[in-house]
mmCIF file of C-alpha atoms in Angstrom:
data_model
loop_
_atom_site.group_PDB
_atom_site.id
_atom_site.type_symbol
_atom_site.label_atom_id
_atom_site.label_comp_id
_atom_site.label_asym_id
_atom_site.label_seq_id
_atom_site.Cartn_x
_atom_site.Cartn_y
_atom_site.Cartn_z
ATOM 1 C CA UNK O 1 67.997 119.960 105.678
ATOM 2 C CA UNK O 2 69.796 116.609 104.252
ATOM 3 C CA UNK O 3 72.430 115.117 106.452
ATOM 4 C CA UNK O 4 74.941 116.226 103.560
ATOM 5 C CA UNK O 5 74.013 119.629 103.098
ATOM 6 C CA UNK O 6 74.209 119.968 106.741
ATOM 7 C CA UNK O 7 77.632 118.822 106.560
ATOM 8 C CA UNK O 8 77.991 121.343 103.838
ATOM 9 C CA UNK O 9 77.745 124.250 106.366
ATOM 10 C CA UNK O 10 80.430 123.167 108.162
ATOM 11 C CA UNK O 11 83.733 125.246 107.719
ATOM 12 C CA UNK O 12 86.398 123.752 107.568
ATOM 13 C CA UNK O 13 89.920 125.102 105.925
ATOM 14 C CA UNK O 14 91.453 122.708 103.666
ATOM 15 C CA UNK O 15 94.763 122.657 104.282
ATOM 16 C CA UNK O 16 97.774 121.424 101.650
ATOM 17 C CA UNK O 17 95.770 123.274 99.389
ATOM 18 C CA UNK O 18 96.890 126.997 97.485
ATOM 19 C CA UNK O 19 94.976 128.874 94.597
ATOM 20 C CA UNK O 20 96.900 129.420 91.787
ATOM 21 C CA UNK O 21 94.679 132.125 89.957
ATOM 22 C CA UNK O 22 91.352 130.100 88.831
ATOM 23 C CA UNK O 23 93.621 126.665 89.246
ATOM 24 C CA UNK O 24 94.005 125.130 93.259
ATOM 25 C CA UNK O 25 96.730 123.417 93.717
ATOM 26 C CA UNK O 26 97.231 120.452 95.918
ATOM 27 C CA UNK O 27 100.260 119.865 97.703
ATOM 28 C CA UNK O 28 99.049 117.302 100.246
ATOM 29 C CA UNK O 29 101.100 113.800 97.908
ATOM 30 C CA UNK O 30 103.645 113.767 95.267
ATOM 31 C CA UNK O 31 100.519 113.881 92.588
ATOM 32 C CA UNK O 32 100.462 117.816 93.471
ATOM 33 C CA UNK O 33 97.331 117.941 91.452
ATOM 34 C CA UNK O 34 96.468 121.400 89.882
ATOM 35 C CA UNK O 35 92.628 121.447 89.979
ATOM 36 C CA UNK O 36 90.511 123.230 87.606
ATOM 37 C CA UNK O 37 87.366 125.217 89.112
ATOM 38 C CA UNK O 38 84.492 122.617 89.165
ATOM 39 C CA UNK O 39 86.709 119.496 89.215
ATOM 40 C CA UNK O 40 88.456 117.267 91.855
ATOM 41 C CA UNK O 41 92.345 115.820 91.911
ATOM 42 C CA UNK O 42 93.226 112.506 91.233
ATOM 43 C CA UNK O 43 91.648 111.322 94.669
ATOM 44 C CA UNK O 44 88.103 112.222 93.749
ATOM 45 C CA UNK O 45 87.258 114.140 96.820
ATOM 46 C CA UNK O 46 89.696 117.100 97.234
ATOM 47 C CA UNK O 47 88.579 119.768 94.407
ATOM 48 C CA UNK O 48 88.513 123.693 93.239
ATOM 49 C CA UNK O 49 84.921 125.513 93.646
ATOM 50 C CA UNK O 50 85.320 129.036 92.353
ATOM 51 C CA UNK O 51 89.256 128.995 92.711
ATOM 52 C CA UNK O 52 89.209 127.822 96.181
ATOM 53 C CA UNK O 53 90.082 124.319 97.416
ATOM 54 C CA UNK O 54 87.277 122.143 98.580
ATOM 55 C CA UNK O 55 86.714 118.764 100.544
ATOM 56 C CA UNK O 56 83.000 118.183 100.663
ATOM 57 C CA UNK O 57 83.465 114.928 101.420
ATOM 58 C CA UNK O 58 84.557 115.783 105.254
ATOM 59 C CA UNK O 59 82.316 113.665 107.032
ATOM 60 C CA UNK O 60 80.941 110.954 104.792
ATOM 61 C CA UNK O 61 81.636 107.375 106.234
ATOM 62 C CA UNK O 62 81.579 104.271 103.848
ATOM 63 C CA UNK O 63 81.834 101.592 106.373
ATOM 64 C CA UNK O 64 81.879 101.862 110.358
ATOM 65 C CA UNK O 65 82.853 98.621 112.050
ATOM 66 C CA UNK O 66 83.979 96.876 114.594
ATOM 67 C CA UNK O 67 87.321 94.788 114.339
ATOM 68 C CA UNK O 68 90.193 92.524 116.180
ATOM 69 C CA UNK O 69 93.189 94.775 115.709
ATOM 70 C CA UNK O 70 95.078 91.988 114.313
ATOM 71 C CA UNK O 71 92.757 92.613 110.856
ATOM 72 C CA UNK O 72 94.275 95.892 110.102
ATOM 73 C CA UNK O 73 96.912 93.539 110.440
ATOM 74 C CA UNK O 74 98.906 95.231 113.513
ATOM 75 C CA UNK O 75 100.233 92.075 116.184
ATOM 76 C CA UNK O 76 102.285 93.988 117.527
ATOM 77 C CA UNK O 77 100.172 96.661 118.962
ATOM 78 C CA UNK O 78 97.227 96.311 121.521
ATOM 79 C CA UNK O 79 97.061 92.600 120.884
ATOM 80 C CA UNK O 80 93.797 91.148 121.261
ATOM 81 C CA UNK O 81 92.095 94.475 121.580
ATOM 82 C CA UNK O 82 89.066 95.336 119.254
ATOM 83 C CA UNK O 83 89.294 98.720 117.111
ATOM 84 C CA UNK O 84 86.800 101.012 115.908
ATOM 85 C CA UNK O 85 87.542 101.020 112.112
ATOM 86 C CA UNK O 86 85.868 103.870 109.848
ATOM 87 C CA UNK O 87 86.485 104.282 106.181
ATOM 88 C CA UNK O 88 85.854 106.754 103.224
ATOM 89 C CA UNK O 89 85.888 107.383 99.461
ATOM 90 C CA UNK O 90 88.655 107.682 97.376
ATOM 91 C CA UNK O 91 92.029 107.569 96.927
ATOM 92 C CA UNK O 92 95.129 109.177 95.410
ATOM 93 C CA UNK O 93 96.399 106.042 93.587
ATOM 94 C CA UNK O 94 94.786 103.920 91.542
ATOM 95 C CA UNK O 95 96.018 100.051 91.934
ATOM 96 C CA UNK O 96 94.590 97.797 89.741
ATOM 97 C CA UNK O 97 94.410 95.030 92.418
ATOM 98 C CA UNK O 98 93.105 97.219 94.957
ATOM 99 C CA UNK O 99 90.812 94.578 97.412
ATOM 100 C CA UNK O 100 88.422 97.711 98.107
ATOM 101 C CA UNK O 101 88.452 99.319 94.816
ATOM 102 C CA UNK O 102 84.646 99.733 95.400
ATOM 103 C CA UNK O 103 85.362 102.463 97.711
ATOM 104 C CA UNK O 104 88.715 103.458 97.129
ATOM 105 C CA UNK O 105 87.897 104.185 93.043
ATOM 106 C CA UNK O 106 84.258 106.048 93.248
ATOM 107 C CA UNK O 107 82.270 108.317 95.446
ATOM 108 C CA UNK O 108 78.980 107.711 94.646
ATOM 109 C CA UNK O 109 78.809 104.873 97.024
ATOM 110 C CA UNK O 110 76.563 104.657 100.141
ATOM 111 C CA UNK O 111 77.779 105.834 103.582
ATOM 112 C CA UNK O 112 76.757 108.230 106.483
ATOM 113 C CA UNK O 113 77.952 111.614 107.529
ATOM 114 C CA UNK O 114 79.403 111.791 111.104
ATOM 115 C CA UNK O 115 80.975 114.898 113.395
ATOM 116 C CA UNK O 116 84.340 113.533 114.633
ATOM 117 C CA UNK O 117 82.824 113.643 117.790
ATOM 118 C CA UNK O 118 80.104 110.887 116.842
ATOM 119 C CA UNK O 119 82.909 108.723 116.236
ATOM 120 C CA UNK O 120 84.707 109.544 119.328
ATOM 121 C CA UNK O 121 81.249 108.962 121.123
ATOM 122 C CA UNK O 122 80.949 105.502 119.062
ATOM 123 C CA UNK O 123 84.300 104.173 120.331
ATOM 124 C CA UNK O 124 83.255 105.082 123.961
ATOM 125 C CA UNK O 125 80.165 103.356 123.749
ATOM 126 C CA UNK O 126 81.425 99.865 121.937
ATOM 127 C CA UNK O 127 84.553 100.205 124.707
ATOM 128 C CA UNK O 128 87.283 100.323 121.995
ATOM 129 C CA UNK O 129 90.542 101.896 123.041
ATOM 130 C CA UNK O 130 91.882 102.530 119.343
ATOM 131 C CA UNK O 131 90.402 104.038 116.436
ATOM 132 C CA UNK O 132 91.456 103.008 112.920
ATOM 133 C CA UNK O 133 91.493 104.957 109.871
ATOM 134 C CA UNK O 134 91.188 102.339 107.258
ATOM 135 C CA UNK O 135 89.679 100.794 104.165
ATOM 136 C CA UNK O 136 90.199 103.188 101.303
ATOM 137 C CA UNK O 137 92.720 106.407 101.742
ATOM 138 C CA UNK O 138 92.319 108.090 105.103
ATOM 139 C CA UNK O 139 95.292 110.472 104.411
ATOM 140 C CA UNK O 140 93.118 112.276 101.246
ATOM 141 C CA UNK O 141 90.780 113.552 104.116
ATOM 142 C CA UNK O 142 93.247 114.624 106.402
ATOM 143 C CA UNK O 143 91.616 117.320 107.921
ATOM 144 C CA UNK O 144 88.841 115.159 108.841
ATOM 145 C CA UNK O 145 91.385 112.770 110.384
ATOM 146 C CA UNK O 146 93.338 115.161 112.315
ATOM 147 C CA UNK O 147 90.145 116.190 113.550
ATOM 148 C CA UNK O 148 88.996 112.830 114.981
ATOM 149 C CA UNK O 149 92.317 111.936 116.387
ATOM 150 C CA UNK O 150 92.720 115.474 118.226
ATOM 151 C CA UNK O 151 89.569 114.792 119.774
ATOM 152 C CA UNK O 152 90.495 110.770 120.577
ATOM 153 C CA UNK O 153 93.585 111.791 122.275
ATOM 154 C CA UNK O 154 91.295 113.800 124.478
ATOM 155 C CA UNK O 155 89.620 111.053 125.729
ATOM 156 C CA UNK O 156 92.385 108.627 126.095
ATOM 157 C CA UNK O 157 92.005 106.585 122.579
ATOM 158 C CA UNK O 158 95.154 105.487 120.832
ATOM 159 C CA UNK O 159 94.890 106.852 116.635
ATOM 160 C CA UNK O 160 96.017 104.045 114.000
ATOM 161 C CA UNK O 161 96.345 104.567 110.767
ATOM 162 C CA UNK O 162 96.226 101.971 107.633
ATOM 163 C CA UNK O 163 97.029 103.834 105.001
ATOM 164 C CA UNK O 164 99.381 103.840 101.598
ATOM 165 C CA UNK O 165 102.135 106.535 102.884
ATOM 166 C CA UNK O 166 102.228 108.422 99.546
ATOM 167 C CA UNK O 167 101.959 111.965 101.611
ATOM 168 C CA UNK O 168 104.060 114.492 101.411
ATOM 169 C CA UNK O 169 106.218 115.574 104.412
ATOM 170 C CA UNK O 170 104.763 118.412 106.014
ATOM 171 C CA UNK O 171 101.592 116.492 105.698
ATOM 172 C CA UNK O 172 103.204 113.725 107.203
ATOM 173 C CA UNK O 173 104.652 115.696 110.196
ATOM 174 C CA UNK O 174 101.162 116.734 110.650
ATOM 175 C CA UNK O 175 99.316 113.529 111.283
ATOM 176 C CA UNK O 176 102.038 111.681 113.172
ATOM 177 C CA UNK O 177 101.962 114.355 115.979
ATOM 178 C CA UNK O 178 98.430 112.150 117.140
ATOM 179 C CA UNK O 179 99.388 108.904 115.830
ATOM 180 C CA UNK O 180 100.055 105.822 117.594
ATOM 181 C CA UNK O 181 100.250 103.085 115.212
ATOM 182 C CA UNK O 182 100.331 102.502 111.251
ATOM 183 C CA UNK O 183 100.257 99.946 109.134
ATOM 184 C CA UNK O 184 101.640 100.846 105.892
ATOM 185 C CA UNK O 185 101.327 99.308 102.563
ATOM 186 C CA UNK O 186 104.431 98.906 100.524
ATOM 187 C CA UNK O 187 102.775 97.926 97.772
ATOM 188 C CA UNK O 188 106.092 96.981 95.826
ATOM 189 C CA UNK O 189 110.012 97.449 95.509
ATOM 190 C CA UNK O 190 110.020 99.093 91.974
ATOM 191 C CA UNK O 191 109.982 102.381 91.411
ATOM 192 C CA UNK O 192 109.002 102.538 87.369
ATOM 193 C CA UNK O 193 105.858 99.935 88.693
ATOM 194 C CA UNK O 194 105.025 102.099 91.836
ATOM 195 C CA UNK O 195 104.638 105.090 89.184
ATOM 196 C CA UNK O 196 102.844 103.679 86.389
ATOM 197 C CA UNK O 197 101.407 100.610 87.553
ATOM 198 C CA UNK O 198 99.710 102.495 90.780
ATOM 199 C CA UNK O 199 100.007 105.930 90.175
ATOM 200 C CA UNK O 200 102.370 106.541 93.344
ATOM 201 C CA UNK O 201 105.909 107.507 94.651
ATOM 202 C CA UNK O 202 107.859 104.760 96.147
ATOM 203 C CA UNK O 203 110.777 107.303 97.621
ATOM 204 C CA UNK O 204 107.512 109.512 99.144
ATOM 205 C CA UNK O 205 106.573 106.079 100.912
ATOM 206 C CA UNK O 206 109.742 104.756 102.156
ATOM 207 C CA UNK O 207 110.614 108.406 103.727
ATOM 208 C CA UNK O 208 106.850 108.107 105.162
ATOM 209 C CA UNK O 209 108.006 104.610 106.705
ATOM 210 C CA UNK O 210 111.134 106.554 108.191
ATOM 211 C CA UNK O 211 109.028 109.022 109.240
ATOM 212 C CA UNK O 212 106.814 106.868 111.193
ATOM 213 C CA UNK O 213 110.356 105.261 113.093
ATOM 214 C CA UNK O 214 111.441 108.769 113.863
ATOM 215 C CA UNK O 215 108.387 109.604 115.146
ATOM 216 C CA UNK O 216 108.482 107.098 117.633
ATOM 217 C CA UNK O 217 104.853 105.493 115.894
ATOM 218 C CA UNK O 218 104.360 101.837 116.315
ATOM 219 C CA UNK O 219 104.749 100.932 112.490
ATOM 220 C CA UNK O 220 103.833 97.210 110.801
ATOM 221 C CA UNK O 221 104.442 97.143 107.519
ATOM 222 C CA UNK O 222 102.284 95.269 104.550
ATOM 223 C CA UNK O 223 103.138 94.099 101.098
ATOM 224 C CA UNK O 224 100.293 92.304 99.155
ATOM 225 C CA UNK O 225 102.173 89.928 97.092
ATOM 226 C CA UNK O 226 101.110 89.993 93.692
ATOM 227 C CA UNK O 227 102.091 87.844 90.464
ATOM 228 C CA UNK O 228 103.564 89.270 87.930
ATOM 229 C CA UNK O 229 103.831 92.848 90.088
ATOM 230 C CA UNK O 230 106.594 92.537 92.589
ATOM 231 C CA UNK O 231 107.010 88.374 93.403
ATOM 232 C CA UNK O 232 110.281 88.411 92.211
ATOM 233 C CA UNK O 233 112.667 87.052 94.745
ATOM 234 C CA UNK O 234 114.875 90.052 93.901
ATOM 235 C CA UNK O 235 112.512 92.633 94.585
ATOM 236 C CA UNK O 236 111.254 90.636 98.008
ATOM 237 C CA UNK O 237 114.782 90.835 99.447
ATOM 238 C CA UNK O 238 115.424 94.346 98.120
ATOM 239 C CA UNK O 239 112.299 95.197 100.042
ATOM 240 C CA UNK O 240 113.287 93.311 103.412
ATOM 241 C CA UNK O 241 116.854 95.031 103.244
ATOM 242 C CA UNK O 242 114.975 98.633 103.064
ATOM 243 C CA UNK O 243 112.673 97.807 106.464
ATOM 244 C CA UNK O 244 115.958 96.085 108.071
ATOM 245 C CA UNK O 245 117.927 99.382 107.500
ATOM 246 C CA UNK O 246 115.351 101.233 109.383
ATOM 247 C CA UNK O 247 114.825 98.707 111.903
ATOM 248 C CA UNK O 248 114.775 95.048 111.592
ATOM 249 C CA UNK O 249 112.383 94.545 114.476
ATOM 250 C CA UNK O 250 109.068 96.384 112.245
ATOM 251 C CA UNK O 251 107.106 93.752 111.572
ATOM 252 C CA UNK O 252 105.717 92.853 107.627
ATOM 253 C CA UNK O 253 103.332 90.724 106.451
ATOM 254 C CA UNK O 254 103.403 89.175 103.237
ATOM 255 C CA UNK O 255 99.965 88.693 102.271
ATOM 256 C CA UNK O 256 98.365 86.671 99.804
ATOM 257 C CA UNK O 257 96.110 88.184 96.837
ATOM 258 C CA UNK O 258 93.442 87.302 95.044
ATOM 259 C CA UNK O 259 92.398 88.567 91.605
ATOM 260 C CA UNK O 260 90.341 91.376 92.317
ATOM 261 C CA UNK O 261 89.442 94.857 90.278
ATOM 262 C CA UNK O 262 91.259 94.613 86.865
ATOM 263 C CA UNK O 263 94.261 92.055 87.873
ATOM 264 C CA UNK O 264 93.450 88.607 86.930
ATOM 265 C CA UNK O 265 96.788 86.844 87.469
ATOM 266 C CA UNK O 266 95.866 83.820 89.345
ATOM 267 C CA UNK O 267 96.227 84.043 93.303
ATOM 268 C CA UNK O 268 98.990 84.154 95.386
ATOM 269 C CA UNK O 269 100.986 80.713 95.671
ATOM 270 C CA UNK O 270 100.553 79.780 99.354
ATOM 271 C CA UNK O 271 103.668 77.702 99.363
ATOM 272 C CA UNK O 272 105.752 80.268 97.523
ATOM 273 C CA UNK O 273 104.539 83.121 100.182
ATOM 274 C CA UNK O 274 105.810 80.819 103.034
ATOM 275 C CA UNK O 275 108.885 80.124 101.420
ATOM 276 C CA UNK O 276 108.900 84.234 101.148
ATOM 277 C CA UNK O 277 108.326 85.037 104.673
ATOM 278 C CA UNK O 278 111.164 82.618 105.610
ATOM 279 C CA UNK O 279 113.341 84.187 103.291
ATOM 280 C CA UNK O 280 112.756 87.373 104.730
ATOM 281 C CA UNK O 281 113.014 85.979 108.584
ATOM 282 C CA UNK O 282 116.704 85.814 107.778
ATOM 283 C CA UNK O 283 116.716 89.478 107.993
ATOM 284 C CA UNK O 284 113.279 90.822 109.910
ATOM 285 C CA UNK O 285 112.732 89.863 113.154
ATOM 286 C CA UNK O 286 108.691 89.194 112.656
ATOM 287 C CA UNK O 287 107.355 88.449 109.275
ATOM 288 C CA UNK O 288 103.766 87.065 109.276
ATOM 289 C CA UNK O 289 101.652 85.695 106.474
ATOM 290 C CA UNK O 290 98.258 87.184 105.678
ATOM 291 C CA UNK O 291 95.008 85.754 103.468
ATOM 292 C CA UNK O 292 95.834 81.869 103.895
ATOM 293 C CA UNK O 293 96.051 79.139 105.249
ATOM 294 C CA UNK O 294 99.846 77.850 105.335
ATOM 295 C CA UNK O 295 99.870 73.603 107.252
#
């Protein structure tokens, strides 16, 4: 028996998932995608087999690695710790700068299958006291997740998640109950770009971020800054006075991008991202810089 269709005997309920006569419908993020028998939603791995929701990609790995903590980036959380960092496959939006659209936009990529308790078991042995759920989308394979940090708090390991936020709010609820830390992207301040330019919800994420403050989860905050997408000095300070109305002391990082994927505007200014970050100092207590080098 292949390592996958071992994994295929594994039963696990979806959850966030209903049948709707031969449709499934998926209320896990704002897409709710109503899934046809033989297809997947808009995240590639969450589908409909025979009018019952499917994730047959619980398990599969794309990348396993070790990390310093401050890469996710989170400085403000287990400083100069390492982190166990696993990713996956897919994603429920679709940015057309995404830096790991390799793994984020397909499935048929190479990876491993793991039990949550072979990750647990990895993090014991390497001496890492956080996990990270990183890379692409964790929050698509929730169950998986929720699995692996159930089984982390167990043994004493703290749960981070790097993730987009565009989950809905039960789902939300859910996975904060064993998180410790999250790094969120806010990919931009716009709500027309966040729906047609990435395929998200910015009001889903900014609740998310709220969420994460009310939960008492140690929350950074991360905004790739990218031209002609949300570098307007408007839309900068509109996004500073959102994090400094839930609390001015979560830290963002401005970081720098680099055409990537199917966005070719020219990188990131590094002396218009400083001049950002001090802009935004006036109202954040920590603002850091990401992807270069600012003398």
């Amino acid at each position: 028996m292949t390592e996958a269709s071992a994994f295929s005997q594994i039963i696990r309920k979806p959850l966030f998932m209903t049948p709707e006569g031969e449709n499934v419908r998926c209320d896990l993020c704002p897409n709710k995608c109503e899934i046809k028998s033989g297809s997947f939603g808009i995240c590639g791995v969450r589908g409909n087999k025979g009018a019952k929701g499917i994730i047959p990609f619980y398990g599969f790995i794309s990348a396993l690695a070790i990390d310093p903590i401050e890469k996710k980036p989170l400085y403000h959380f287990m400083p100069g710790t390492n982190i166990l960092s696993l990713g996956f496959a897919g994603c429920n939006l679709h940015c057309p700068f995404c830096q790991n659209w390799h793994i984020s936009q397909n499935t048929e990529i190479p990876g491993k299958w793991m039990q949550p308790g072979e990750i647990i078991s990895a993090a014991l042995k390497n001496d890492t006291p956080s996990i990270a759920y990183t890379y692409s989308e964790p929050l698509v394979h929730i169950e998986y997740v929720l699995d692996c940090m159930a089984l982390a708090k167990k043994h004493g390991i703290a749960n981070v998640l790097v993730t987009n936020g565009c989950i809905n709010e039960s789902a939300a609820s859910a996975i904060l109950k064993l998180t410790d830390a999250a790094n969120v992207d806010l990919k931009c301040y716009d709500s027309a770009s966040y729906k047609s330019c990435l395929g998200g919800d910015l009001e889903t994420v900014k609740n998310f971020i709220k969420l994460c403050h009310k939960a008492n989860v140690h929350i950074e905050i991360t905004t790739l800054v990218v031209p002609d997408l949300n570098d307007s000095k408007e839309e900068l300070s509109a996004a500073a006075d959102f994090i400094a109305s839930v609390d001015r002391e979560i830290p963002w990082h401005l970081t720098a991008y680099h055409p990537d994927y199917r966005w070719n505007a020219p990188a990131t200014d590094p002396a218009f991202l400083k001049n950002a970050a001090k802009e935004a100092q006036g109202k954040l207590a920590n603002v850091h810089t990401g992807n270069v080098f600012l003398i």
